[in-house]
Amino acid sequence: MSAATVGAEMPAQVTLDDLAAMAAADENHRYELSPEGVLSVMPPADPDHALLVTRIFAWFLTNGYGPEQVVVDCGIDVGGGRVPDLSVWAEGRPPRRARSSYAGTDGLLLAVEVVSRGSEIADRVTKKVEYAKVGIPHYWIVERDAGNTVHRLDLDVEAAEYATAGDPQPLAWLLTTIPDV
């Protein structure tokens, strides 16, 4: 498909309903929309990325979190549509549809992003600001370096921004602990 074809079919202003329709029609890409209306189209996760998310998912499950609490690739409404790699929800408060097919953030405790080539700025800067603005209490960024370094951030509610919660740790070390979310 050419850029001209995509451009001819693209609505002037993309809504969450449009975003959901694009995602449903195209399993080969992930679509996200910033609150300002900027559309991002990314390739699907590579196997290493998927394995990192699966390890974190299994860690939460083996430490007492239920499958309705730990969710992979759940779109959330942050004024636009974002899709954290993994999200953790309060017990008894699983994701619930807000606008379109995107969940609201009520009950959302933690958003986790695994940084991939091409998503560095979005994961380290843009999403950090957006997630803080909607009040997600915890945000983790997992690097794709040799140790899969995890940066754990806690929301400073008064400042409406994240503060570092301890030193960055290798994922292998984190997975030997008990989740504290």
mmCIF file of N, CA and C in Angstrom, residues 39-170:
data_model
loop_
_atom_site.group_PDB
_atom_site.id
_atom_site.type_symbol
_atom_site.label_atom_id
_atom_site.label_comp_id
_atom_site.label_asym_id
_atom_site.label_seq_id
_atom_site.Cartn_x
_atom_site.Cartn_y
_atom_site.Cartn_z
ATOM 1 N N LEU A 39 -0.478 10.351 15.835
ATOM 2 C CA LEU A 39 -0.608 8.917 15.603
ATOM 3 C C LEU A 39 0.776 8.282 15.497
ATOM 4 N N SER A 40 0.979 7.195 16.242
ATOM 5 C CA SER A 40 2.223 6.427 16.150
ATOM 6 C C SER A 40 1.877 5.029 15.670
ATOM 7 N N VAL A 41 2.642 4.538 14.714
ATOM 8 C CA VAL A 41 2.465 3.193 14.183
ATOM 9 C C VAL A 41 3.789 2.464 14.380
ATOM 10 N N MET A 42 3.733 1.358 15.127
ATOM 11 C CA MET A 42 4.954 0.604 15.432
ATOM 12 C C MET A 42 4.814 -0.836 14.946
ATOM 13 N N PRO A 43 5.934 -1.468 14.642
ATOM 14 C CA PRO A 43 5.872 -2.890 14.285
ATOM 15 C C PRO A 43 5.536 -3.710 15.528
ATOM 16 N N PRO A 44 5.123 -4.947 15.338
ATOM 17 C CA PRO A 44 4.848 -5.792 16.505
ATOM 18 C C PRO A 44 6.124 -6.058 17.293
ATOM 19 N N ALA A 45 5.949 -6.470 18.531
ATOM 20 C CA ALA A 45 7.103 -6.766 19.387
ATOM 21 C C ALA A 45 7.934 -7.898 18.799
ATOM 22 N N ASP A 46 9.260 -7.764 18.933
ATOM 23 C CA ASP A 46 10.121 -8.851 18.508
ATOM 24 C C ASP A 46 10.135 -9.926 19.595
ATOM 25 N N PRO A 47 10.661 -11.108 19.306
ATOM 26 C CA PRO A 47 10.626 -12.200 20.287
ATOM 27 C C PRO A 47 11.276 -11.850 21.627
ATOM 28 N N ASP A 48 12.400 -11.136 21.624
ATOM 29 C CA ASP A 48 13.054 -10.772 22.884
ATOM 30 C C ASP A 48 12.162 -9.868 23.727
ATOM 31 N N HIS A 49 11.518 -8.922 23.098
ATOM 32 C CA HIS A 49 10.586 -8.022 23.774
ATOM 33 C C HIS A 49 9.447 -8.839 24.384
ATOM 34 N N ALA A 50 8.862 -9.722 23.596
ATOM 35 C CA ALA A 50 7.747 -10.550 24.071
ATOM 36 C C ALA A 50 8.160 -11.430 25.255
ATOM 37 N N LEU A 51 9.371 -11.973 25.202
ATOM 38 C CA LEU A 51 9.853 -12.810 26.310
ATOM 39 C C LEU A 51 10.045 -12.006 27.597
ATOM 40 N N LEU A 52 10.539 -10.783 27.485
ATOM 41 C CA LEU A 52 10.693 -9.933 28.665
ATOM 42 C C LEU A 52 9.334 -9.651 29.310
ATOM 43 N N VAL A 53 8.358 -9.309 28.492
ATOM 44 C CA VAL A 53 7.014 -9.036 29.014
ATOM 45 C C VAL A 53 6.433 -10.299 29.650
ATOM 46 N N THR A 54 6.632 -11.444 29.026
ATOM 47 C CA THR A 54 6.120 -12.706 29.562
ATOM 48 C C THR A 54 6.760 -13.041 30.902
ATOM 49 N N ARG A 55 8.055 -12.792 31.043
ATOM 50 C CA ARG A 55 8.735 -13.062 32.324
ATOM 51 C C ARG A 55 8.145 -12.199 33.441
ATOM 52 N N ILE A 56 7.905 -10.931 33.154
ATOM 53 C CA ILE A 56 7.333 -10.033 34.161
ATOM 54 C C ILE A 56 5.900 -10.451 34.485
ATOM 55 N N PHE A 57 5.140 -10.794 33.472
ATOM 56 C CA PHE A 57 3.763 -11.265 33.648
ATOM 57 C C PHE A 57 3.730 -12.497 34.564
ATOM 58 N N ALA A 58 4.580 -13.481 34.270
ATOM 59 C CA ALA A 58 4.630 -14.716 35.073
ATOM 60 C C ALA A 58 5.059 -14.429 36.501
ATOM 61 N N TRP A 59 5.994 -13.498 36.696
ATOM 62 C CA TRP A 59 6.462 -13.117 38.030
ATOM 63 C C TRP A 59 5.315 -12.589 38.879
ATOM 64 N N PHE A 60 4.499 -11.719 38.302
ATOM 65 C CA PHE A 60 3.345 -11.211 39.052
ATOM 66 C C PHE A 60 2.377 -12.347 39.385
ATOM 67 N N LEU A 61 2.086 -13.201 38.422
ATOM 68 C CA LEU A 61 1.132 -14.294 38.657
ATOM 69 C C LEU A 61 1.636 -15.259 39.725
ATOM 70 N N THR A 62 2.925 -15.599 39.690
ATOM 71 C CA THR A 62 3.446 -16.547 40.680
ATOM 72 C C THR A 62 3.574 -15.922 42.067
ATOM 73 N N ASN A 63 3.416 -14.614 42.147
ATOM 74 C CA ASN A 63 3.479 -13.931 43.439
ATOM 75 C C ASN A 63 2.113 -13.433 43.901
ATOM 76 N N GLY A 64 1.060 -14.108 43.456
ATOM 77 C CA GLY A 64 -0.262 -13.869 44.017
ATOM 78 C C GLY A 64 -1.169 -12.899 43.290
ATOM 79 N N TYR A 65 -0.705 -12.274 42.239
ATOM 80 C CA TYR A 65 -1.590 -11.392 41.470
ATOM 81 C C TYR A 65 -2.446 -12.252 40.555
ATOM 82 N N GLY A 66 -3.709 -11.912 40.429
ATOM 83 C CA GLY A 66 -4.618 -12.684 39.590
ATOM 84 C C GLY A 66 -4.539 -12.288 38.129
ATOM 85 N N PRO A 67 -5.010 -13.173 37.239
ATOM 86 C CA PRO A 67 -4.960 -12.884 35.803
ATOM 87 C C PRO A 67 -5.821 -11.686 35.399
ATOM 88 N N GLU A 68 -6.794 -11.298 36.224
ATOM 89 C CA GLU A 68 -7.576 -10.110 35.916
ATOM 90 C C GLU A 68 -6.850 -8.835 36.357
ATOM 91 N N GLN A 69 -5.750 -9.007 37.091
ATOM 92 C CA GLN A 69 -4.970 -7.862 37.560
ATOM 93 C C GLN A 69 -3.778 -7.553 36.671
ATOM 94 N N VAL A 70 -3.200 -8.564 36.057
ATOM 95 C CA VAL A 70 -1.990 -8.390 35.252
ATOM 96 C C VAL A 70 -2.375 -8.626 33.792
ATOM 97 N N VAL A 71 -2.274 -7.558 33.007
ATOM 98 C CA VAL A 71 -2.800 -7.597 31.651
ATOM 99 C C VAL A 71 -1.717 -7.139 30.670
ATOM 100 N N VAL A 72 -1.612 -7.859 29.580
ATOM 101 C CA VAL A 72 -0.643 -7.536 28.529
ATOM 102 C C VAL A 72 -1.367 -6.809 27.402
ATOM 103 N N ASP A 73 -0.734 -5.747 26.901
ATOM 104 C CA ASP A 73 -1.232 -5.020 25.723
ATOM 105 C C ASP A 73 -2.670 -4.521 25.854
ATOM 106 N N CYS A 74 -3.030 -3.990 26.990
ATOM 107 C CA CYS A 74 -4.367 -3.426 27.189
ATOM 108 C C CYS A 74 -4.315 -1.938 26.900
ATOM 109 N N GLY A 75 -5.065 -1.506 25.915
ATOM 110 C CA GLY A 75 -5.106 -0.088 25.586
ATOM 111 C C GLY A 75 -5.731 0.707 26.718
ATOM 112 N N ILE A 76 -5.130 1.852 27.049
ATOM 113 C CA ILE A 76 -5.675 2.714 28.092
ATOM 114 C C ILE A 76 -5.913 4.116 27.521
ATOM 115 N N ASP A 77 -6.925 4.765 28.066
ATOM 116 C CA ASP A 77 -7.303 6.103 27.640
ATOM 117 C C ASP A 77 -6.566 7.118 28.501
ATOM 118 N N VAL A 78 -5.610 7.800 27.898
ATOM 119 C CA VAL A 78 -4.855 8.842 28.597
ATOM 120 C C VAL A 78 -5.155 10.205 27.963
ATOM 121 N N GLY A 79 -6.348 10.327 27.389
ATOM 122 C CA GLY A 79 -6.679 11.496 26.584
ATOM 123 C C GLY A 79 -6.420 11.197 25.124
ATOM 124 N N GLY A 80 -5.657 10.161 24.899
ATOM 125 C CA GLY A 80 -5.381 9.523 23.623
ATOM 126 C C GLY A 80 -5.368 8.040 23.939
ATOM 127 N N GLY A 81 -4.863 7.228 23.075
ATOM 128 C CA GLY A 81 -4.830 5.788 23.327
ATOM 129 C C GLY A 81 -3.412 5.267 23.394
ATOM 130 N N ARG A 82 -3.015 4.782 24.549
ATOM 131 C CA ARG A 82 -1.692 4.168 24.719
ATOM 132 C C ARG A 82 -1.880 2.700 25.052
ATOM 133 N N VAL A 83 -0.864 1.899 24.746
ATOM 134 C CA VAL A 83 -0.913 0.468 24.990
ATOM 135 C C VAL A 83 0.351 0.055 25.737
ATOM 136 N N PRO A 84 0.327 0.124 27.082
ATOM 137 C CA PRO A 84 1.511 -0.332 27.819
ATOM 138 C C PRO A 84 1.766 -1.808 27.520
ATOM 139 N N ASP A 85 3.021 -2.209 27.576
ATOM 140 C CA ASP A 85 3.344 -3.613 27.349
ATOM 141 C C ASP A 85 2.701 -4.496 28.401
ATOM 142 N N LEU A 86 2.617 -3.989 29.626
ATOM 143 C CA LEU A 86 2.003 -4.740 30.722
ATOM 144 C C LEU A 86 1.398 -3.720 31.679
ATOM 145 N N SER A 87 0.243 -4.057 32.232
ATOM 146 C CA SER A 87 -0.372 -3.189 33.234
ATOM 147 C C SER A 87 -0.834 -4.046 34.406
ATOM 148 N N VAL A 88 -0.771 -3.460 35.594
ATOM 149 C CA VAL A 88 -1.194 -4.146 36.809
ATOM 150 C C VAL A 88 -2.314 -3.317 37.427
ATOM 151 N N TRP A 89 -3.402 -4.010 37.763
ATOM 152 C CA TRP A 89 -4.621 -3.367 38.243
ATOM 153 C C TRP A 89 -4.908 -3.794 39.679
ATOM 154 N N ALA A 90 -5.581 -2.942 40.416
ATOM 155 C CA ALA A 90 -5.950 -3.241 41.797
ATOM 156 C C ALA A 90 -6.883 -4.450 41.835
ATOM 157 N N GLU A 91 -6.763 -5.227 42.889
ATOM 158 C CA GLU A 91 -7.622 -6.404 43.054
ATOM 159 C C GLU A 91 -9.082 -5.960 43.066
ATOM 160 N N GLY A 92 -9.894 -6.655 42.281
ATOM 161 C CA GLY A 92 -11.310 -6.337 42.176
ATOM 162 C C GLY A 92 -11.617 -5.142 41.290
ATOM 163 N N ARG A 93 -10.599 -4.578 40.665
ATOM 164 C CA ARG A 93 -10.790 -3.411 39.790
ATOM 165 C C ARG A 93 -10.059 -3.611 38.470
ATOM 166 N N PRO A 94 -10.435 -4.640 37.712
ATOM 167 C CA PRO A 94 -9.758 -4.909 36.431
ATOM 168 C C PRO A 94 -10.041 -3.781 35.434
ATOM 169 N N PRO A 95 -9.340 -3.794 34.310
ATOM 170 C CA PRO A 95 -9.585 -2.742 33.317
ATOM 171 C C PRO A 95 -11.033 -2.743 32.853
ATOM 172 N N ARG A 96 -11.590 -1.547 32.743
ATOM 173 C CA ARG A 96 -12.965 -1.358 32.271
ATOM 174 C C ARG A 96 -12.954 -0.353 31.127
ATOM 175 N N ARG A 97 -13.752 -0.641 30.143
ATOM 176 C CA ARG A 97 -13.852 0.224 28.967
ATOM 177 C C ARG A 97 -14.233 1.646 29.389
ATOM 178 N N ALA A 98 -13.525 2.620 28.812
ATOM 179 C CA ALA A 98 -13.835 4.036 29.060
ATOM 180 C C ALA A 98 -14.392 4.620 27.766
ATOM 181 N N ARG A 99 -13.512 5.013 26.876
ATOM 182 C CA ARG A 99 -13.925 5.494 25.561
ATOM 183 C C ARG A 99 -13.487 4.476 24.526
ATOM 184 N N SER A 100 -14.344 4.243 23.559
ATOM 185 C CA SER A 100 -14.058 3.277 22.514
ATOM 186 C C SER A 100 -13.730 1.938 23.183
ATOM 187 N N SER A 101 -12.678 1.276 22.750
ATOM 188 C CA SER A 101 -12.313 -0.008 23.362
ATOM 189 C C SER A 101 -11.185 0.157 24.373
ATOM 190 N N TYR A 102 -10.839 1.386 24.714
ATOM 191 C CA TYR A 102 -9.732 1.661 25.620
ATOM 192 C C TYR A 102 -10.216 1.735 27.064
ATOM 193 N N ALA A 103 -9.430 1.158 27.951
ATOM 194 C CA ALA A 103 -9.779 1.142 29.371
ATOM 195 C C ALA A 103 -9.491 2.503 29.996
ATOM 196 N N GLY A 104 -10.288 2.829 30.997
ATOM 197 C CA GLY A 104 -9.979 3.995 31.811
ATOM 198 C C GLY A 104 -8.825 3.642 32.732
ATOM 199 N N THR A 105 -8.368 4.579 33.503
ATOM 200 C CA THR A 105 -7.220 4.326 34.377
ATOM 201 C C THR A 105 -7.630 4.080 35.824
ATOM 202 N N ASP A 106 -8.930 4.036 36.105
ATOM 203 C CA ASP A 106 -9.387 3.750 37.460
ATOM 204 C C ASP A 106 -8.952 2.340 37.860
ATOM 205 N N GLY A 107 -8.199 2.226 38.923
ATOM 206 C CA GLY A 107 -7.699 0.930 39.376
ATOM 207 C C GLY A 107 -6.348 0.551 38.807
ATOM 208 N N LEU A 108 -5.841 1.318 37.869
ATOM 209 C CA LEU A 108 -4.540 1.017 37.266
ATOM 210 C C LEU A 108 -3.427 1.423 38.226
ATOM 211 N N LEU A 109 -2.629 0.458 38.643
ATOM 212 C CA LEU A 109 -1.555 0.692 39.604
ATOM 213 C C LEU A 109 -0.196 0.898 38.955
ATOM 214 N N LEU A 110 0.043 0.165 37.872
ATOM 215 C CA LEU A 110 1.375 0.144 37.266
ATOM 216 C C LEU A 110 1.269 -0.022 35.765
ATOM 217 N N ALA A 111 2.047 0.782 35.033
ATOM 218 C CA ALA A 111 2.230 0.598 33.596
ATOM 219 C C ALA A 111 3.698 0.259 33.376
ATOM 220 N N VAL A 112 3.960 -0.762 32.558
ATOM 221 C CA VAL A 112 5.326 -1.195 32.263
ATOM 222 C C VAL A 112 5.549 -1.083 30.759
ATOM 223 N N GLU A 113 6.650 -0.451 30.401
ATOM 224 C CA GLU A 113 7.050 -0.366 28.997
ATOM 225 C C GLU A 113 8.432 -0.971 28.834
ATOM 226 N N VAL A 114 8.576 -1.854 27.856
ATOM 227 C CA VAL A 114 9.872 -2.401 27.471
ATOM 228 C C VAL A 114 10.337 -1.576 26.275
ATOM 229 N N VAL A 115 11.479 -0.940 26.416
ATOM 230 C CA VAL A 115 11.982 -0.044 25.378
ATOM 231 C C VAL A 115 12.450 -0.865 24.175
ATOM 232 N N SER A 116 11.996 -0.455 23.017
ATOM 233 C CA SER A 116 12.437 -1.081 21.768
ATOM 234 C C SER A 116 13.010 -0.012 20.865
ATOM 235 N N ARG A 117 13.789 -0.447 19.888
ATOM 236 C CA ARG A 117 14.325 0.514 18.932
ATOM 237 C C ARG A 117 13.164 1.232 18.260
ATOM 238 N N GLY A 118 13.211 2.520 18.288
ATOM 239 C CA GLY A 118 12.138 3.311 17.698
ATOM 240 C C GLY A 118 11.140 3.833 18.724
ATOM 241 N N SER A 119 11.122 3.236 19.934
ATOM 242 C CA SER A 119 10.171 3.704 20.957
ATOM 243 C C SER A 119 10.873 4.369 22.131
ATOM 244 N N GLU A 120 12.164 4.608 21.994
ATOM 245 C CA GLU A 120 12.948 5.118 23.124
ATOM 246 C C GLU A 120 12.380 6.413 23.698
ATOM 247 N N ILE A 121 12.146 7.402 22.864
ATOM 248 C CA ILE A 121 11.665 8.705 23.349
ATOM 249 C C ILE A 121 10.250 8.574 23.890
ATOM 250 N N ALA A 122 9.398 7.830 23.191
ATOM 251 C CA ALA A 122 8.022 7.653 23.673
ATOM 252 C C ALA A 122 8.009 6.990 25.043
ATOM 253 N N ASP A 123 8.796 5.928 25.226
ATOM 254 C CA ASP A 123 8.776 5.186 26.494
ATOM 255 C C ASP A 123 9.464 5.937 27.631
ATOM 256 N N ARG A 124 10.573 6.599 27.341
ATOM 257 C CA ARG A 124 11.344 7.255 28.400
ATOM 258 C C ARG A 124 10.844 8.659 28.738
ATOM 259 N N VAL A 125 10.194 9.319 27.786
ATOM 260 C CA VAL A 125 9.807 10.711 28.006
ATOM 261 C C VAL A 125 8.297 10.916 27.855
ATOM 262 N N THR A 126 7.778 10.688 26.663
ATOM 263 C CA THR A 126 6.394 11.022 26.353
ATOM 264 C C THR A 126 5.392 10.285 27.229
ATOM 265 N N LYS A 127 5.495 8.959 27.274
ATOM 266 C CA LYS A 127 4.537 8.188 28.069
ATOM 267 C C LYS A 127 4.695 8.470 29.555
ATOM 268 N N LYS A 128 5.905 8.739 29.973
ATOM 269 C CA LYS A 128 6.148 9.074 31.377
ATOM 270 C C LYS A 128 5.334 10.308 31.770
ATOM 271 N N VAL A 129 5.320 11.305 30.923
ATOM 272 C CA VAL A 129 4.550 12.526 31.188
ATOM 273 C C VAL A 129 3.051 12.235 31.130
ATOM 274 N N GLU A 130 2.619 11.521 30.096
ATOM 275 C CA GLU A 130 1.189 11.232 29.939
ATOM 276 C C GLU A 130 0.653 10.378 31.082
ATOM 277 N N TYR A 131 1.397 9.341 31.473
ATOM 278 C CA TYR A 131 0.948 8.459 32.549
ATOM 279 C C TYR A 131 0.889 9.204 33.880
ATOM 280 N N ALA A 132 1.850 10.092 34.123
ATOM 281 C CA ALA A 132 1.830 10.889 35.353
ATOM 282 C C ALA A 132 0.623 11.822 35.357
ATOM 283 N N LYS A 133 0.337 12.419 34.229
ATOM 284 C CA LYS A 133 -0.758 13.379 34.124
ATOM 285 C C LYS A 133 -2.110 12.746 34.463
ATOM 286 N N VAL A 134 -2.299 11.451 34.100
ATOM 287 C CA VAL A 134 -3.573 10.789 34.407
ATOM 288 C C VAL A 134 -3.537 10.060 35.752
ATOM 289 N N GLY A 135 -2.413 10.158 36.473
ATOM 290 C CA GLY A 135 -2.346 9.669 37.847
ATOM 291 C C GLY A 135 -2.035 8.197 38.037
ATOM 292 N N ILE A 136 -1.356 7.560 37.095
ATOM 293 C CA ILE A 136 -0.954 6.158 37.279
ATOM 294 C C ILE A 136 0.149 6.139 38.340
ATOM 295 N N PRO A 137 -0.076 5.434 39.474
ATOM 296 C CA PRO A 137 0.844 5.524 40.613
ATOM 297 C C PRO A 137 2.284 5.066 40.346
ATOM 298 N N HIS A 138 2.466 4.070 39.479
ATOM 299 C CA HIS A 138 3.811 3.522 39.250
ATOM 300 C C HIS A 138 4.033 3.327 37.757
ATOM 301 N N TYR A 139 5.275 3.577 37.333
ATOM 302 C CA TYR A 139 5.663 3.398 35.945
ATOM 303 C C TYR A 139 7.042 2.762 35.929
ATOM 304 N N TRP A 140 7.177 1.647 35.204
ATOM 305 C CA TRP A 140 8.464 0.975 35.078
ATOM 306 C C TRP A 140 8.894 1.005 33.615
ATOM 307 N N ILE A 141 10.167 1.298 33.422
ATOM 308 C CA ILE A 141 10.763 1.278 32.090
ATOM 309 C C ILE A 141 11.829 0.189 32.107
ATOM 310 N N VAL A 142 11.705 -0.777 31.210
ATOM 311 C CA VAL A 142 12.656 -1.888 31.115
ATOM 312 C C VAL A 142 13.522 -1.660 29.881
ATOM 313 N N GLU A 143 14.809 -1.482 30.130
ATOM 314 C CA GLU A 143 15.756 -1.242 29.038
ATOM 315 C C GLU A 143 16.101 -2.554 28.342
ATOM 316 N N ARG A 144 16.584 -2.450 27.122
ATOM 317 C CA ARG A 144 17.014 -3.625 26.361
ATOM 318 C C ARG A 144 18.535 -3.723 26.377
ATOM 319 N N ASP A 145 19.142 -3.342 27.495
ATOM 320 C CA ASP A 145 20.593 -3.448 27.644
ATOM 321 C C ASP A 145 20.948 -4.855 28.133
ATOM 322 N N ALA A 146 22.220 -5.095 28.427
ATOM 323 C CA ALA A 146 22.677 -6.436 28.817
ATOM 324 C C ALA A 146 21.960 -6.961 30.061
ATOM 325 N N GLY A 147 21.605 -6.097 30.998
ATOM 326 C CA GLY A 147 20.951 -6.541 32.229
ATOM 327 C C GLY A 147 19.449 -6.339 32.242
ATOM 328 N N ASN A 148 18.905 -5.860 31.124
ATOM 329 C CA ASN A 148 17.487 -5.502 31.090
ATOM 330 C C ASN A 148 17.148 -4.656 32.317
ATOM 331 N N THR A 149 17.851 -3.546 32.444
ATOM 332 C CA THR A 149 17.711 -2.664 33.594
ATOM 333 C C THR A 149 16.288 -2.145 33.720
ATOM 334 N N VAL A 150 15.765 -2.224 34.957
ATOM 335 C CA VAL A 150 14.410 -1.754 35.243
ATOM 336 C C VAL A 150 14.507 -0.457 36.042
ATOM 337 N N HIS A 151 13.888 0.587 35.511
ATOM 338 C CA HIS A 151 13.782 1.873 36.203
ATOM 339 C C HIS A 151 12.377 1.929 36.789
ATOM 340 N N ARG A 152 12.286 1.937 38.105
ATOM 341 C CA ARG A 152 10.987 1.985 38.778
ATOM 342 C C ARG A 152 10.724 3.414 39.226
ATOM 343 N N LEU A 153 9.585 3.920 38.833
ATOM 344 C CA LEU A 153 9.217 5.294 39.126
ATOM 345 C C LEU A 153 7.895 5.324 39.897
ATOM 346 N N ASP A 154 7.817 6.202 40.882
ATOM 347 C CA ASP A 154 6.598 6.395 41.668
ATOM 348 C C ASP A 154 6.081 7.800 41.416
ATOM 349 N N LEU A 155 4.780 7.935 41.356
ATOM 350 C CA LEU A 155 4.165 9.222 41.089
ATOM 351 C C LEU A 155 4.232 10.131 42.308
ATOM 352 N N ASP A 156 4.764 11.318 42.109
ATOM 353 C CA ASP A 156 4.684 12.396 43.096
ATOM 354 C C ASP A 156 3.403 13.138 42.738
ATOM 355 N N VAL A 157 2.340 12.896 43.507
ATOM 356 C CA VAL A 157 1.018 13.415 43.160
ATOM 357 C C VAL A 157 1.007 14.942 43.116
ATOM 358 N N GLU A 158 1.655 15.575 44.079
ATOM 359 C CA GLU A 158 1.662 17.038 44.115
ATOM 360 C C GLU A 158 2.333 17.638 42.890
ATOM 361 N N ALA A 159 3.439 17.065 42.477
ATOM 362 C CA ALA A 159 4.169 17.573 41.311
ATOM 363 C C ALA A 159 3.609 17.041 39.995
ATOM 364 N N ALA A 160 2.767 15.997 40.071
ATOM 365 C CA ALA A 160 2.214 15.339 38.886
ATOM 366 C C ALA A 160 3.317 14.864 37.948
ATOM 367 N N GLU A 161 4.374 14.303 38.558
ATOM 368 C CA GLU A 161 5.456 13.719 37.770
ATOM 369 C C GLU A 161 6.067 12.567 38.560
ATOM 370 N N TYR A 162 6.821 11.754 37.851
ATOM 371 C CA TYR A 162 7.417 10.577 38.485
ATOM 372 C C TYR A 162 8.758 10.900 39.108
ATOM 373 N N ALA A 163 9.005 10.237 40.227
ATOM 374 C CA ALA A 163 10.296 10.301 40.904
ATOM 375 C C ALA A 163 10.866 8.894 40.933
ATOM 376 N N THR A 164 12.168 8.790 40.877
ATOM 377 C CA THR A 164 12.825 7.490 40.903
ATOM 378 C C THR A 164 12.569 6.804 42.238
ATOM 379 N N ALA A 165 12.209 5.532 42.175
ATOM 380 C CA ALA A 165 11.947 4.724 43.376
ATOM 381 C C ALA A 165 13.101 3.743 43.547
ATOM 382 N N GLY A 166 14.200 4.217 44.094
ATOM 383 C CA GLY A 166 15.368 3.350 44.271
ATOM 384 C C GLY A 166 16.226 3.310 43.028
ATOM 385 N N ASP A 167 17.348 2.611 43.161
ATOM 386 C CA ASP A 167 18.284 2.494 42.054
ATOM 387 C C ASP A 167 17.727 1.568 40.978
ATOM 388 N N PRO A 168 18.078 1.825 39.711
ATOM 389 C CA PRO A 168 17.713 0.880 38.655
ATOM 390 C C PRO A 168 18.322 -0.489 38.970
ATOM 391 N N GLN A 169 17.603 -1.542 38.662
ATOM 392 C CA GLN A 169 18.052 -2.904 38.955
ATOM 393 C C GLN A 169 17.920 -3.779 37.709
ATOM 394 N N PRO A 170 18.773 -4.787 37.585
ATOM 395 C CA PRO A 170 18.604 -5.743 36.481
ATOM 396 C C PRO A 170 17.299 -6.520 36.672
#
